C-alpha positions as semicolon CSV with decimal commas, in nm:
position;residue;x (nm);y (nm);z (nm)
1;X;1,122;-2,913;-3,178
2;X;1,014;-2,651;-3,430
3;X;0,814;-2,476;-3,153
4;X;1,036;-2,472;-2,842
5;X;0,802;-2,235;-2,659
6;X;0,479;-2,413;-2,744
7;X;0,350;-2,605;-2,442
8;X;0,102;-2,818;-2,634
9;X;0,370;-2,915;-2,882
10;X;0,593;-3,044;-2,602
11;X;0,304;-3,238;-2,449
12;X;0,212;-3,390;-2,784
13;X;0,573;-3,481;-2,850
14;X;0,596;-3,644;-2,507
15;X;0,289;-3,855;-2,591
16;X;0,454;-3,963;-2,914
17;X;0,776;-4,054;-2,737
18;X;0,592;-4,250;-2,470
19;X;0,442;-4,474;-2,736
20;X;0,798;-4,565;-2,833
21;X;0,919;-4,622;-2,477
22;X;1,167;-4,335;-2,462
23;X;1,117;-4,260;-2,092
24;X;1,405;-4,017;-2,044
25;X;1,302;-3,802;-2,340
26;X;0,937;-3,815;-2,230
27;X;1,032;-3,682;-1,889
28;X;1,243;-3,409;-2,047
29;X;0,961;-3,292;-2,273
30;X;0,707;-3,293;-1,991
31;X;0,950;-3,100;-1,774
32;X;0,996;-2,838;-2,045
33;X;0,619;-2,804;-2,087
34;X;0,564;-2,751;-1,714
35;X;0,853;-2,509;-1,689
36;X;0,693;-2,303;-1,966
37;X;0,349;-2,324;-1,805
38;X;0,348;-2,456;-1,447
39;X;-0,026;-2,393;-1,425
40;X;-0,114;-2,626;-1,708
41;X;-0,333;-2,904;-1,556
42;X;-0,300;-3,132;-1,859
43;X;0,076;-3,114;-1,824
44;X;0,060;-3,220;-1,460
45;X;-0,184;-3,499;-1,543
46;X;0,050;-3,631;-1,812
47;X;0,344;-3,595;-1,577
48;X;0,158;-3,801;-1,317
49;X;0,059;-4,062;-1,575
50;X;0,424;-4,105;-1,673
51;X;0,541;-4,154;-1,314
52;X;0,257;-4,395;-1,244
53;X;0,417;-4,628;-1,500
54;X;0,789;-4,578;-1,438
55;X;0,802;-4,446;-1,080
56;X;0,863;-4,316;-0,834
57;X;0,493;-4,339;-0,752
58;X;0,513;-4,057;-0,497
59;X;0,588;-3,823;-0,789
60;X;0,263;-3,938;-0,950
61;X;0,067;-3,861;-0,633
62;X;0,215;-3,513;-0,617
63;X;0,156;-3,442;-0,986
64;X;-0,209;-3,552;-0,971
65;X;-0,257;-3,323;-0,671
66;X;-0,119;-3,036;-0,877
67;X;-0,348;-3,117;-1,169
68;X;-0,654;-3,131;-0,941
69;X;-0,559;-2,809;-0,764
70;X;-0,561;-2,637;-1,103
71;X;-0,871;-2,810;-1,243
72;X;-1,074;-2,969;-0,961
73;X;-1,381;-3,027;-1,176
74;X;-1,211;-3,257;-1,428
75;X;-1,349;-3,609;-1,363
76;X;-1,068;-3,786;-1,548
77;X;-0,810;-3,642;-1,308
78;X;-1,004;-3,774;-1,008
79;X;-1,038;-4,110;-1,182
80;X;-0,667;-4,131;-1,257
81;X;-0,568;-4,020;-0,908
82;X;-0,804;-4,268;-0,740
83;X;-0,675;-4,550;-0,960
84;X;-0,311;-4,483;-0,874
85;X;-0,390;-4,461;-0,501
86;X;-0,580;-4,789;-0,519
87;X;-0,316;-4,976;-0,719
88;X;-0,018;-4,855;-0,518
89;X;-0,155;-4,883;-0,168
90;X;0,177;-4,950;0,001
91;X;0,326;-4,632;-0,147
92;X;0,007;-4,443;-0,064
93;X;0,026;-4,553;0,302
94;X;0,374;-4,402;0,327
95;X;0,292;-4,090;0,126
96;X;-0,027;-4,006;0,316
97;X;0,098;-4,151;0,646
98;X;-0,214;-4,355;0,710
99;X;-0,328;-4,716;0,730
100;X;-0,459;-4,926;0,443
101;X;-0,826;-4,866;0,521
102;X;-0,770;-4,490;0,505
103;X;-0,598;-4,540;0,168
104;X;-0,899;-4,738;0,042
105;X;-1,133;-4,462;0,154
106;X;-0,920;-4,196;-0,013
107;X;-0,922;-4,387;-0,341
108;X;-1,299;-4,443;-0,318
109;X;-1,351;-4,074;-0,242
110;X;-1,171;-3,984;-0,565
111;X;-1,386;-4,231;-0,758
112;X;-1,702;-4,090;-0,600
113;X;-1,604;-3,737;-0,697
114;X;-1,536;-3,859;-1,047
115;X;-1,881;-4,020;-1,051
116;X;-2,040;-3,701;-0,917
117;X;-1,883;-3,494;-1,192
118;X;-1,968;-3,747;-1,465
119;X;-2,272;-3,940;-1,336
120;X;-2,363;-4,085;-1,675
121;X;-2,021;-4,219;-1,760
122;X;-2,045;-4,597;-1,797
123;X;-1,675;-4,673;-1,751
124;X;-1,639;-4,465;-1,435
125;X;-1,940;-4,637;-1,276
126;X;-1,819;-4,984;-1,374
127;X;-1,464;-4,933;-1,243
128;X;-1,586;-4,775;-0,920
129;X;-1,800;-5,082;-0,851
130;X;-1,515;-5,319;-0,934
131;X;-1,292;-5,143;-0,683
132;X;-1,492;-5,285;-0,393
133;X;-1,350;-5,631;-0,458
134;X;-1,016;-5,506;-0,333
135;X;-1,150;-5,316;-0,033
136;X;-1,123;-5,475;0,310
137;X;-1,381;-5,437;0,587
138;X;-1,297;-5,186;0,856
139;X;-1,117;-5,347;1,151
140;X;-1,329;-5,421;1,456
141;X;-1,255;-5,526;1,812
142;X;-1,513;-5,805;1,835
143;X;-1,643;-6,084;1,609
144;X;-1,982;-5,913;1,592
145;X;-1,811;-5,590;1,499
146;X;-1,634;-5,767;1,212
147;X;-1,966;-5,907;1,088
148;X;-2,121;-5,561;1,093
149;X;-1,820;-5,422;0,907
150;X;-1,848;-5,692;0,640
151;X;-2,220;-5,622;0,599
152;X;-2,166;-5,247;0,564
153;X;-1,900;-5,304;0,300
154;X;-2,127;-5,550;0,117
155;X;-2,407;-5,294;0,113
156;X;-2,175;-5,031;-0,032
157;X;-2,056;-5,273;-0,300
158;X;-2,411;-5,369;-0,398
159;X;-2,514;-5,006;-0,422
160;X;-2,217;-4,932;-0,648
161;X;-2,307;-5,224;-0,875
162;X;-2,671;-5,118;-0,886
163;X;-2,562;-4,775;-1,004
164;X;-2,333;-4,931;-1,265
165;X;-2,607;-5,166;-1,386
166;X;-2,856;-4,880;-1,392
167;X;-2,642;-4,735;-1,655
168;X;-2,359;-4,517;-1,558
169;X;-2,484;-4,384;-1,816
170;X;-2,381;-4,236;-2,136
171;X;-2,586;-4,469;-2,353
172;X;-2,349;-4,634;-2,602
173;X;-2,439;-4,654;-2,969
174;X;-2,573;-4,983;-3,109
175;X;-2,233;-5,050;-3,266
176;X;-2,059;-5,004;-2,934
177;X;-2,313;-5,221;-2,756
178;X;-2,240;-5,494;-3,008
179;X;-1,879;-5,512;-2,897
180;X;-1,940;-5,458;-2,526
181;X;-2,251;-5,648;-2,426
182;X;-2,089;-5,992;-2,406
183;X;-1,790;-5,851;-2,220
184;X;-1,873;-5,560;-1,994
185;X;-2,242;-5,624;-1,934
186;X;-2,191;-5,995;-1,867
187;X;-1,902;-5,911;-1,638
188;X;-2,116;-5,658;-1,452
189;X;-2,399;-5,904;-1,398
190;X;-2,162;-6,173;-1,279
191;X;-1,995;-5,932;-1,041
192;X;-2,331;-5,809;-0,916
193;X;-2,433;-6,168;-0,840
194;X;-2,105;-6,216;-0,656
195;X;-2,166;-5,906;-0,447
196;X;-2,514;-6,029;-0,354
197;X;-2,381;-6,372;-0,254
198;X;-2,115;-6,204;-0,045
199;X;-2,375;-5,980;0,123
200;X;-2,606;-6,274;0,198
201;X;-2,314;-6,472;0,341
202;X;-2,218;-6,185;0,570
203;X;-2,582;-6,133;0,672
204;X;-2,630;-6,504;0,748
205;X;-2,322;-6,496;0,971
206;X;-2,483;-6,214;1,168
207;X;-2,782;-6,429;1,262
């Protein structure tokens, strides 16, 4: 409030207010920041983050698009956008006017771009691989077509897990490994085994 024209001050204040659950004031502060600087990508990202929690979700989609238009090479924005599309698929179907499979592919495309921009990021690789557990095979007209679709999806999932297990890969410090190895690494290996079982099941059905 001491710096009414300072965009970063409004964004920081909005973050503080969000921690205390003051949604109306958060929205006001973010609105002021974007009015002062409508080309501020961080402001649009924060705006999108707010709407992704309180709705309407379509506002989050629009705000992430604005953030990415201003800073397309920021991996976190692609990650956030892909996550919201994936989590709110019903809203995404209406917003993008497409079916659920197209929504899945759009979310995965955002994750892939995030991975391309930050190929050594462990968390991005892990979450991208996990996403495949919610993805459905592409529809097919025949039973054999369904089997092929399941196999293709299984292959994509396995490849994603291989990349995650290969590292992601900003190598964590020993201290970080100590807190993560029994949680994330074990979860990755279990999920990888699940993906392989799924792939073998789909392959066996083909024969």
